[in-house]
Amino acid sequence: MAKRIQEINAGSMADIAFLLLIFYLVSTTMNVDSGLQRMLPPYIDPSEQQQTNKVNKRNTLLVFVDAHDRLMVQSQIAQVEDLNGIVKEFILNPQDREDMPEKVMEKIDLIGEYPVGKGLVSLQNDRATSYDMYMRVQNELVRAFNELRDDLAADKFGRKFDELSDDEKKAIQTAIPLRISEAEPRDMTGGKK
């Protein structure tokens, strides 16, 4: 008579695997806040297209990147390195020039009366623009707004924007709103890449 081998009780293995799966799901964090925060152009119903309100040209900074990665700001050739300063001057309009954005005095909690600009940066690129150039321009635009917010936060609260409380951040964001609008890419190459 052959000796019988003892069986291993595997009934609890499924329970252990299930518990490990639950532990993994509970303890893992997933970043869902990825991507670029941008203001999309408003939808215009074709039947109502003629009734749209025109945006005051002085409030819009036109930034265009062509198929050869050349940067144009207000129809003038510019360098990516200069974009930060151009955007900051445009948004702040420190001399209150007539060809730059209008400002409206607003009462902002924790800040008080502050001249909020109506400036909007409108970015458009060619379909053949390189991804590297596109991201460099995006980074400079966002960096300009971040530096303006840091400067105002330091002036009003004595700390950088990232170090502020939620209410203080909200006040700074109201004073310097991130207004970057992206238009649909153009196809200036005639479909050739």
PDB file of N, CA and C in Angstrom, residues 16-112:
ATOM      1  N   ILE A  16      -5.879  35.391   0.512  1.00  0.00           N
ATOM      2  CA  ILE A  16      -4.649  36.173   0.647  1.00  0.00           C
ATOM      3  C   ILE A  16      -4.420  37.018  -0.603  1.00  0.00           C
ATOM      4  N   ALA A  17      -4.618  36.439  -1.782  1.00  0.00           N
ATOM      5  CA  ALA A  17      -4.447  37.192  -3.032  1.00  0.00           C
ATOM      6  C   ALA A  17      -5.434  38.354  -3.092  1.00  0.00           C
ATOM      7  N   PHE A  18      -6.663  38.111  -2.667  1.00  0.00           N
ATOM      8  CA  PHE A  18      -7.679  39.168  -2.664  1.00  0.00           C
ATOM      9  C   PHE A  18      -7.286  40.293  -1.702  1.00  0.00           C
ATOM     10  N   LEU A  19      -6.792  39.947  -0.520  1.00  0.00           N
ATOM     11  CA  LEU A  19      -6.363  40.946   0.459  1.00  0.00           C
ATOM     12  C   LEU A  19      -5.170  41.752  -0.069  1.00  0.00           C
ATOM     13  N   LEU A  20      -4.239  41.096  -0.740  1.00  0.00           N
ATOM     14  CA  LEU A  20      -3.102  41.817  -1.325  1.00  0.00           C
ATOM     15  C   LEU A  20      -3.563  42.782  -2.410  1.00  0.00           C
ATOM     16  N   LEU A  21      -4.525  42.361  -3.214  1.00  0.00           N
ATOM     17  CA  LEU A  21      -5.068  43.231  -4.250  1.00  0.00           C
ATOM     18  C   LEU A  21      -5.749  44.449  -3.633  1.00  0.00           C
ATOM     19  N   ILE A  22      -6.538  44.244  -2.611  1.00  0.00           N
ATOM     20  CA  ILE A  22      -7.204  45.355  -1.917  1.00  0.00           C
ATOM     21  C   ILE A  22      -6.155  46.289  -1.313  1.00  0.00           C
ATOM     22  N   PHE A  23      -5.133  45.734  -0.680  1.00  0.00           N
ATOM     23  CA  PHE A  23      -4.068  46.554  -0.091  1.00  0.00           C
ATOM     24  C   PHE A  23      -3.391  47.400  -1.170  1.00  0.00           C
ATOM     25  N   TYR A  24      -3.090  46.813  -2.306  1.00  0.00           N
ATOM     26  CA  TYR A  24      -2.453  47.548  -3.402  1.00  0.00           C
ATOM     27  C   TYR A  24      -3.344  48.690  -3.892  1.00  0.00           C
ATOM     28  N   LEU A  25      -4.630  48.421  -4.088  1.00  0.00           N
ATOM     29  CA  LEU A  25      -5.553  49.442  -4.581  1.00  0.00           C
ATOM     30  C   LEU A  25      -5.710  50.592  -3.588  1.00  0.00           C
ATOM     31  N   VAL A  26      -5.725  50.275  -2.305  1.00  0.00           N
ATOM     32  CA  VAL A  26      -5.913  51.299  -1.278  1.00  0.00           C
ATOM     33  C   VAL A  26      -4.647  52.127  -1.073  1.00  0.00           C
ATOM     34  N   SER A  27      -3.489  51.489  -1.138  1.00  0.00           N
ATOM     35  CA  SER A  27      -2.241  52.196  -0.819  1.00  0.00           C
ATOM     36  C   SER A  27      -1.594  52.892  -2.012  1.00  0.00           C
ATOM     37  N   THR A  28      -2.036  52.636  -3.224  1.00  0.00           N
ATOM     38  CA  THR A  28      -1.445  53.250  -4.410  1.00  0.00           C
ATOM     39  C   THR A  28      -2.122  54.572  -4.714  1.00  0.00           C
ATOM     40  N   THR A  29      -1.308  55.561  -5.032  1.00  0.00           N
ATOM     41  CA  THR A  29      -1.861  56.854  -5.450  1.00  0.00           C
ATOM     42  C   THR A  29      -1.661  56.998  -6.949  1.00  0.00           C
ATOM     43  N   MET A  30      -2.631  57.604  -7.573  1.00  0.00           N
ATOM     44  CA  MET A  30      -2.553  57.819  -9.014  1.00  0.00           C
ATOM     45  C   MET A  30      -2.742  59.291  -9.301  1.00  0.00           C
ATOM     46  N   ASN A  31      -1.851  59.849 -10.085  1.00  0.00           N
ATOM     47  CA  ASN A  31      -1.974  61.254 -10.469  1.00  0.00           C
ATOM     48  C   ASN A  31      -3.007  61.382 -11.573  1.00  0.00           C
ATOM     49  N   VAL A  32      -4.024  62.171 -11.302  1.00  0.00           N
ATOM     50  CA  VAL A  32      -5.043  62.405 -12.314  1.00  0.00           C
ATOM     51  C   VAL A  32      -5.012  63.848 -12.801  1.00  0.00           C
ATOM     52  N   ASP A  33      -4.224  64.697 -12.146  1.00  0.00           N
ATOM     53  CA  ASP A  33      -4.152  66.109 -12.514  1.00  0.00           C
ATOM     54  C   ASP A  33      -2.985  66.371 -13.461  1.00  0.00           C
ATOM     55  N   SER A  34      -2.937  65.657 -14.553  1.00  0.00           N
ATOM     56  CA  SER A  34      -1.868  65.886 -15.502  1.00  0.00           C
ATOM     57  C   SER A  34      -2.436  66.571 -16.731  1.00  0.00           C
ATOM     58  N   GLY A  35      -1.549  67.192 -17.477  1.00  0.00           N
ATOM     59  CA  GLY A  35      -1.990  67.905 -18.674  1.00  0.00           C
ATOM     60  C   GLY A  35      -1.754  69.384 -18.540  1.00  0.00           C
ATOM     61  N   LEU A  36      -2.159  70.128 -19.516  1.00  0.00           N
ATOM     62  CA  LEU A  36      -1.981  71.564 -19.539  1.00  0.00           C
ATOM     63  C   LEU A  36      -3.302  72.242 -19.234  1.00  0.00           C
ATOM     64  N   GLN A  37      -3.264  73.208 -18.341  1.00  0.00           N
ATOM     65  CA  GLN A  37      -4.475  73.944 -18.011  1.00  0.00           C
ATOM     66  C   GLN A  37      -4.602  75.102 -18.987  1.00  0.00           C
ATOM     67  N   ARG A  38      -5.608  75.052 -19.821  1.00  0.00           N
ATOM     68  CA  ARG A  38      -5.794  76.082 -20.838  1.00  0.00           C
ATOM     69  C   ARG A  38      -7.251  76.449 -20.964  1.00  0.00           C
ATOM     70  N   MET A  39      -7.473  77.656 -21.436  1.00  0.00           N
ATOM     71  CA  MET A  39      -8.816  78.137 -21.695  1.00  0.00           C
ATOM     72  C   MET A  39      -9.089  77.912 -23.186  1.00  0.00           C
ATOM     73  N   LEU A  40     -10.090  77.139 -23.471  1.00  0.00           N
ATOM     74  CA  LEU A  40     -10.439  76.864 -24.863  1.00  0.00           C
ATOM     75  C   LEU A  40     -11.271  78.000 -25.431  1.00  0.00           C
ATOM     76  N   PRO A  41     -11.156  78.228 -26.731  1.00  0.00           N
ATOM     77  CA  PRO A  41     -12.011  79.250 -27.331  1.00  0.00           C
ATOM     78  C   PRO A  41     -13.474  78.847 -27.178  1.00  0.00           C
ATOM     79  N   PRO A  42     -14.364  79.806 -27.012  1.00  0.00           N
ATOM     80  CA  PRO A  42     -15.775  79.454 -26.838  1.00  0.00           C
ATOM     81  C   PRO A  42     -16.351  78.840 -28.111  1.00  0.00           C
ATOM     82  N   TYR A  43     -17.309  77.934 -27.921  1.00  0.00           N
ATOM     83  CA  TYR A  43     -17.992  77.331 -29.059  1.00  0.00           C
ATOM     84  C   TYR A  43     -18.896  78.382 -29.698  1.00  0.00           C
ATOM     85  N   ILE A  44     -18.814  78.491 -30.995  1.00  0.00           N
ATOM     86  CA  ILE A  44     -19.660  79.440 -31.721  1.00  0.00           C
ATOM     87  C   ILE A  44     -20.542  78.640 -32.665  1.00  0.00           C
ATOM     88  N   ASP A  45     -21.828  78.726 -32.421  1.00  0.00           N
ATOM     89  CA  ASP A  45     -22.793  78.066 -33.284  1.00  0.00           C
ATOM     90  C   ASP A  45     -22.747  78.759 -34.647  1.00  0.00           C
ATOM     91  N   PRO A  46     -22.559  78.012 -35.735  1.00  0.00           N
ATOM     92  CA  PRO A  46     -22.464  78.638 -37.052  1.00  0.00           C
ATOM     93  C   PRO A  46     -23.640  79.555 -37.385  1.00  0.00           C
ATOM     94  N   SER A  47     -24.819  79.232 -36.889  1.00  0.00           N
ATOM     95  CA  SER A  47     -25.983  80.073 -37.187  1.00  0.00           C
ATOM     96  C   SER A  47     -25.928  81.405 -36.440  1.00  0.00           C
ATOM     97  N   GLU A  48     -25.162  81.457 -35.350  1.00  0.00           N
ATOM     98  CA  GLU A  48     -25.056  82.681 -34.561  1.00  0.00           C
ATOM     99  C   GLU A  48     -23.697  83.362 -34.728  1.00  0.00           C
ATOM    100  N   GLN A  49     -22.903  82.918 -35.666  1.00  0.00           N
ATOM    101  CA  GLN A  49     -21.536  83.385 -35.802  1.00  0.00           C
ATOM    102  C   GLN A  49     -21.438  84.899 -36.029  1.00  0.00           C
ATOM    103  N   GLN A  50     -22.365  85.480 -36.716  1.00  0.00           N
ATOM    104  CA  GLN A  50     -22.297  86.904 -37.009  1.00  0.00           C
ATOM    105  C   GLN A  50     -22.645  87.753 -35.796  1.00  0.00           C
ATOM    106  N   GLN A  51     -23.246  87.166 -34.765  1.00  0.00           N
ATOM    107  CA  GLN A  51     -23.653  87.916 -33.592  1.00  0.00           C
ATOM    108  C   GLN A  51     -22.625  87.879 -32.472  1.00  0.00           C
ATOM    109  N   THR A  52     -21.445  87.311 -32.696  1.00  0.00           N
ATOM    110  CA  THR A  52     -20.456  87.174 -31.631  1.00  0.00           C
ATOM    111  C   THR A  52     -19.855  88.518 -31.258  1.00  0.00           C
ATOM    112  N   ASN A  53     -19.491  88.627 -29.984  1.00  0.00           N
ATOM    113  CA  ASN A  53     -18.832  89.836 -29.508  1.00  0.00           C
ATOM    114  C   ASN A  53     -17.361  89.796 -29.901  1.00  0.00           C
ATOM    115  N   LYS A  54     -16.848  90.914 -30.357  1.00  0.00           N
ATOM    116  CA  LYS A  54     -15.449  90.971 -30.723  1.00  0.00           C
ATOM    117  C   LYS A  54     -14.619  91.288 -29.482  1.00  0.00           C
ATOM    118  N   VAL A  55     -13.481  90.603 -29.354  1.00  0.00           N
ATOM    119  CA  VAL A  55     -12.561  90.859 -28.260  1.00  0.00           C
ATOM    120  C   VAL A  55     -11.732  92.074 -28.639  1.00  0.00           C
ATOM    121  N   ASN A  56     -11.550  92.959 -27.694  1.00  0.00           N
ATOM    122  CA  ASN A  56     -10.742  94.142 -27.925  1.00  0.00           C
ATOM    123  C   ASN A  56      -9.314  93.701 -28.253  1.00  0.00           C
ATOM    124  N   LYS A  57      -8.793  94.134 -29.392  1.00  0.00           N
ATOM    125  CA  LYS A  57      -7.469  93.695 -29.851  1.00  0.00           C
ATOM    126  C   LYS A  57      -6.372  94.032 -28.864  1.00  0.00           C
ATOM    127  N   ARG A  58      -6.524  95.119 -28.137  1.00  0.00           N
ATOM    128  CA  ARG A  58      -5.471  95.515 -27.205  1.00  0.00           C
ATOM    129  C   ARG A  58      -5.342  94.524 -26.054  1.00  0.00           C
ATOM    130  N   ASN A  59      -6.363  93.718 -25.800  1.00  0.00           N
ATOM    131  CA  ASN A  59      -6.338  92.756 -24.698  1.00  0.00           C
ATOM    132  C   ASN A  59      -5.770  91.401 -25.094  1.00  0.00           C
ATOM    133  N   THR A  60      -5.383  91.232 -26.351  1.00  0.00           N
ATOM    134  CA  THR A  60      -4.911  89.933 -26.825  1.00  0.00           C
ATOM    135  C   THR A  60      -3.471  90.014 -27.318  1.00  0.00           C
ATOM    136  N   LEU A  61      -2.631  89.138 -26.765  1.00  0.00           N
ATOM    137  CA  LEU A  61      -1.251  88.999 -27.221  1.00  0.00           C
ATOM    138  C   LEU A  61      -1.201  87.766 -28.123  1.00  0.00           C
ATOM    139  N   LEU A  62      -0.966  87.976 -29.403  1.00  0.00           N
ATOM    140  CA  LEU A  62      -0.944  86.878 -30.365  1.00  0.00           C
ATOM    141  C   LEU A  62       0.447  86.261 -30.431  1.00  0.00           C
ATOM    142  N   VAL A  63       0.510  84.975 -30.145  1.00  0.00           N
ATOM    143  CA  VAL A  63       1.771  84.217 -30.197  1.00  0.00           C
ATOM    144  C   VAL A  63       1.564  83.101 -31.211  1.00  0.00           C
ATOM    145  N   PHE A  64       2.461  83.039 -32.198  1.00  0.00           N
ATOM    146  CA  PHE A  64       2.337  82.028 -33.252  1.00  0.00           C
ATOM    147  C   PHE A  64       3.677  81.352 -33.474  1.00  0.00           C
ATOM    148  N   VAL A  65       3.656  80.028 -33.622  1.00  0.00           N
ATOM    149  CA  VAL A  65       4.856  79.255 -33.955  1.00  0.00           C
ATOM    150  C   VAL A  65       4.596  78.599 -35.301  1.00  0.00           C
ATOM    151  N   ASP A  66       5.467  78.890 -36.270  1.00  0.00           N
ATOM    152  CA  ASP A  66       5.231  78.369 -37.623  1.00  0.00           C
ATOM    153  C   ASP A  66       5.828  76.974 -37.802  1.00  0.00           C
ATOM    154  N   ALA A  67       5.727  76.451 -39.010  1.00  0.00           N
ATOM    155  CA  ALA A  67       6.173  75.093 -39.322  1.00  0.00           C
ATOM    156  C   ALA A  67       7.687  74.929 -39.209  1.00  0.00           C
ATOM    157  N   HIS A  68       8.412  76.044 -39.232  1.00  0.00           N
ATOM    158  CA  HIS A  68       9.876  76.004 -39.134  1.00  0.00           C
ATOM    159  C   HIS A  68      10.344  76.388 -37.737  1.00  0.00           C
ATOM    160  N   ASP A  69       9.428  76.315 -36.751  1.00  0.00           N
ATOM    161  CA  ASP A  69       9.695  76.623 -35.347  1.00  0.00           C
ATOM    162  C   ASP A  69      10.126  78.067 -35.115  1.00  0.00           C
ATOM    163  N   ARG A  70       9.680  78.967 -35.974  1.00  0.00           N
ATOM    164  CA  ARG A  70       9.934  80.397 -35.750  1.00  0.00           C
ATOM    165  C   ARG A  70       8.802  80.948 -34.910  1.00  0.00           C
ATOM    166  N   LEU A  71       9.157  81.753 -33.933  1.00  0.00           N
ATOM    167  CA  LEU A  71       8.188  82.339 -33.020  1.00  0.00           C
ATOM    168  C   LEU A  71       7.840  83.749 -33.464  1.00  0.00           C
ATOM    169  N   MET A  72       6.550  84.033 -33.531  1.00  0.00           N
ATOM    170  CA  MET A  72       6.064  85.370 -33.868  1.00  0.00           C
ATOM    171  C   MET A  72       5.187  85.846 -32.710  1.00  0.00           C
ATOM    172  N   VAL A  73       5.471  87.054 -32.229  1.00  0.00           N
ATOM    173  CA  VAL A  73       4.663  87.671 -31.184  1.00  0.00           C
ATOM    174  C   VAL A  73       4.150  88.989 -31.745  1.00  0.00           C
ATOM    175  N   GLN A  74       2.831  89.114 -31.829  1.00  0.00           N
ATOM    176  CA  GLN A  74       2.197  90.299 -32.426  1.00  0.00           C
ATOM    177  C   GLN A  74       2.783  90.574 -33.820  1.00  0.00           C
ATOM    178  N   SER A  75       2.933  89.529 -34.612  1.00  0.00           N
ATOM    179  CA  SER A  75       3.429  89.582 -35.995  1.00  0.00           C
ATOM    180  C   SER A  75       4.885  90.020 -36.107  1.00  0.00           C
ATOM    181  N   GLN A  76       5.624  89.986 -35.010  1.00  0.00           N
ATOM    182  CA  GLN A  76       7.054  90.312 -35.013  1.00  0.00           C
ATOM    183  C   GLN A  76       7.832  89.058 -34.609  1.00  0.00           C
ATOM    184  N   ILE A  77       8.943  88.796 -35.301  1.00  0.00           N
ATOM    185  CA  ILE A  77       9.773  87.649 -34.959  1.00  0.00           C
ATOM    186  C   ILE A  77      10.371  87.868 -33.570  1.00  0.00           C
ATOM    187  N   ALA A  78      10.329  86.817 -32.745  1.00  0.00           N
ATOM    188  CA  ALA A  78      10.848  86.900 -31.378  1.00  0.00           C
ATOM    189  C   ALA A  78      11.595  85.614 -31.043  1.00  0.00           C
ATOM    190  N   GLN A  79      12.356  85.666 -29.981  1.00  0.00           N
ATOM    191  CA  GLN A  79      13.082  84.497 -29.486  1.00  0.00           C
ATOM    192  C   GLN A  79      12.316  83.929 -28.289  1.00  0.00           C
ATOM    193  N   VAL A  80      12.387  82.622 -28.119  1.00  0.00           N
ATOM    194  CA  VAL A  80      11.696  81.984 -27.006  1.00  0.00           C
ATOM    195  C   VAL A  80      12.187  82.558 -25.677  1.00  0.00           C
ATOM    196  N   GLU A  81      13.476  82.861 -25.596  1.00  0.00           N
ATOM    197  CA  GLU A  81      14.054  83.392 -24.366  1.00  0.00           C
ATOM    198  C   GLU A  81      13.450  84.755 -23.991  1.00  0.00           C
ATOM    199  N   ASP A  82      12.953  85.493 -24.966  1.00  0.00           N
ATOM    200  CA  ASP A  82      12.379  86.818 -24.704  1.00  0.00           C
ATOM    201  C   ASP A  82      10.884  86.754 -24.384  1.00  0.00           C
ATOM    202  N   LEU A  83      10.263  85.616 -24.614  1.00  0.00           N
ATOM    203  CA  LEU A  83       8.811  85.492 -24.466  1.00  0.00           C
ATOM    204  C   LEU A  83       8.349  85.763 -23.034  1.00  0.00           C
ATOM    205  N   ASN A  84       9.092  85.295 -22.056  1.00  0.00           N
ATOM    206  CA  ASN A  84       8.740  85.494 -20.655  1.00  0.00           C
ATOM    207  C   ASN A  84       8.583  86.981 -20.339  1.00  0.00           C
ATOM    208  N   GLY A  85       9.564  87.777 -20.691  1.00  0.00           N
ATOM    209  CA  GLY A  85       9.512  89.211 -20.425  1.00  0.00           C
ATOM    210  C   GLY A  85       8.402  89.911 -21.185  1.00  0.00           C
ATOM    211  N   ILE A  86       8.185  89.502 -22.429  1.00  0.00           N
ATOM    212  CA  ILE A  86       7.120  90.098 -23.248  1.00  0.00           C
ATOM    213  C   ILE A  86       5.758  89.846 -22.609  1.00  0.00           C
ATOM    214  N   VAL A  87       5.518  88.612 -22.178  1.00  0.00           N
ATOM    215  CA  VAL A  87       4.230  88.250 -21.578  1.00  0.00           C
ATOM    216  C   VAL A  87       4.037  88.994 -20.257  1.00  0.00           C
ATOM    217  N   LYS A  88       5.079  89.050 -19.434  1.00  0.00           N
ATOM    218  CA  LYS A  88       4.955  89.733 -18.139  1.00  0.00           C
ATOM    219  C   LYS A  88       4.621  91.212 -18.326  1.00  0.00           C
ATOM    220  N   GLU A  89       5.299  91.859 -19.252  1.00  0.00           N
ATOM    221  CA  GLU A  89       5.013  93.275 -19.499  1.00  0.00           C
ATOM    222  C   GLU A  89       3.591  93.447 -20.043  1.00  0.00           C
ATOM    223  N   PHE A  90       3.179  92.540 -20.925  1.00  0.00           N
ATOM    224  CA  PHE A  90       1.832  92.617 -21.502  1.00  0.00           C
ATOM    225  C   PHE A  90       0.762  92.457 -20.420  1.00  0.00           C
ATOM    226  N   ILE A  91       0.904  91.458 -19.568  1.00  0.00           N
ATOM    227  CA  ILE A  91      -0.102  91.187 -18.540  1.00  0.00           C
ATOM    228  C   ILE A  91      -0.163  92.317 -17.512  1.00  0.00           C
ATOM    229  N   LEU A  92       0.986  92.815 -17.083  1.00  0.00           N
ATOM    230  CA  LEU A  92       1.002  93.871 -16.069  1.00  0.00           C
ATOM    231  C   LEU A  92       0.645  95.249 -16.633  1.00  0.00           C
ATOM    232  N   ASN A  93       1.081  95.532 -17.875  1.00  0.00           N
ATOM    233  CA  ASN A  93       0.910  96.852 -18.479  1.00  0.00           C
ATOM    234  C   ASN A  93       1.266  97.948 -17.466  1.00  0.00           C
ATOM    235  N   PRO A  94       2.528  97.970 -17.024  1.00  0.00           N
ATOM    236  CA  PRO A  94       2.914  98.876 -15.937  1.00  0.00           C
ATOM    237  C   PRO A  94       2.754 100.366 -16.260  1.00  0.00           C
ATOM    238  N   GLN A  95       2.909 100.755 -17.524  1.00  0.00           N
ATOM    239  CA  GLN A  95       2.759 102.170 -17.891  1.00  0.00           C
ATOM    240  C   GLN A  95       1.321 102.499 -18.313  1.00  0.00           C
ATOM    241  N   ASP A  96       0.430 101.536 -18.215  1.00  0.00           N
ATOM    242  CA  ASP A  96      -0.973 101.728 -18.607  1.00  0.00           C
ATOM    243  C   ASP A  96      -1.084 102.266 -20.037  1.00  0.00           C
ATOM    244  N   ARG A  97      -0.352 101.598 -20.938  1.00  0.00           N
ATOM    245  CA  ARG A  97      -0.339 102.016 -22.338  1.00  0.00           C
ATOM    246  C   ARG A  97      -1.654 101.665 -23.023  1.00  0.00           C
ATOM    247  N   GLU A  98      -1.993 102.448 -24.025  1.00  0.00           N
ATOM    248  CA  GLU A  98      -3.247 102.256 -24.777  1.00  0.00           C
ATOM    249  C   GLU A  98      -3.209 101.030 -25.686  1.00  0.00           C
ATOM    250  N   ASP A  99      -2.008 100.557 -26.060  1.00  0.00           N
ATOM    251  CA  ASP A  99      -1.900  99.408 -26.950  1.00  0.00           C
ATOM    252  C   ASP A  99      -1.728  98.098 -26.172  1.00  0.00           C
ATOM    253  N   MET A 100      -1.872  98.160 -24.866  1.00  0.00           N
ATOM    254  CA  MET A 100      -1.756  96.972 -24.023  1.00  0.00           C
ATOM    255  C   MET A 100      -3.068  96.781 -23.259  1.00  0.00           C
ATOM    256  N   PRO A 101      -3.219  95.661 -22.546  1.00  0.00           N
ATOM    257  CA  PRO A 101      -4.511  95.320 -21.936  1.00  0.00           C
ATOM    258  C   PRO A 101      -5.082  96.373 -20.987  1.00  0.00           C
ATOM    259  N   GLU A 102      -6.404  96.442 -21.045  1.00  0.00           N
ATOM    260  CA  GLU A 102      -7.129  97.299 -20.111  1.00  0.00           C
ATOM    261  C   GLU A 102      -7.009  96.710 -18.708  1.00  0.00           C
ATOM    262  N   LYS A 103      -7.167  97.577 -17.707  1.00  0.00           N
ATOM    263  CA  LYS A 103      -7.159  97.125 -16.316  1.00  0.00           C
ATOM    264  C   LYS A 103      -8.435  97.609 -15.648  1.00  0.00           C
ATOM    265  N   VAL A 104      -8.942  96.792 -14.759  1.00  0.00           N
ATOM    266  CA  VAL A 104     -10.147  97.126 -14.015  1.00  0.00           C
ATOM    267  C   VAL A 104      -9.822  96.988 -12.528  1.00  0.00           C
ATOM    268  N   MET A 105     -10.117  97.998 -11.746  1.00  0.00           N
ATOM    269  CA  MET A 105      -9.888  97.925 -10.304  1.00  0.00           C
ATOM    270  C   MET A 105     -10.926  96.993  -9.689  1.00  0.00           C
ATOM    271  N   GLU A 106     -10.443  95.990  -8.985  1.00  0.00           N
ATOM    272  CA  GLU A 106     -11.336  95.036  -8.319  1.00  0.00           C
ATOM    273  C   GLU A 106     -10.960  94.941  -6.854  1.00  0.00           C
ATOM    274  N   LYS A 107     -11.962  94.762  -6.027  1.00  0.00           N
ATOM    275  CA  LYS A 107     -11.720  94.532  -4.597  1.00  0.00           C
ATOM    276  C   LYS A 107     -11.566  93.031  -4.407  1.00  0.00           C
ATOM    277  N   ILE A 108     -10.375  92.624  -4.002  1.00  0.00           N
ATOM    278  CA  ILE A 108     -10.056  91.209  -3.848  1.00  0.00           C
ATOM    279  C   ILE A 108      -9.827  90.926  -2.367  1.00  0.00           C
ATOM    280  N   ASP A 109     -10.501  89.898  -1.848  1.00  0.00           N
ATOM    281  CA  ASP A 109     -10.311  89.514  -0.450  1.00  0.00           C
ATOM    282  C   ASP A 109      -8.840  89.279  -0.164  1.00  0.00           C
ATOM    283  N   LEU A 110      -8.358  89.749   0.972  1.00  0.00           N
ATOM    284  CA  LEU A 110      -6.993  89.627   1.477  1.00  0.00           C
ATOM    285  C   LEU A 110      -5.993  90.544   0.770  1.00  0.00           C
ATOM    286  N   ILE A 111      -6.370  91.117  -0.373  1.00  0.00           N
ATOM    287  CA  ILE A 111      -5.462  92.007  -1.099  1.00  0.00           C
ATOM    288  C   ILE A 111      -5.976  93.435  -1.083  1.00  0.00           C
ATOM    289  N   GLY A 112      -7.277  93.607  -1.239  1.00  0.00           N
ATOM    290  CA  GLY A 112      -7.867  94.946  -1.326  1.00  0.00           C
ATOM    291  C   GLY A 112      -8.055  95.340  -2.778  1.00  0.00           C
TER     292      GLY A 112
END
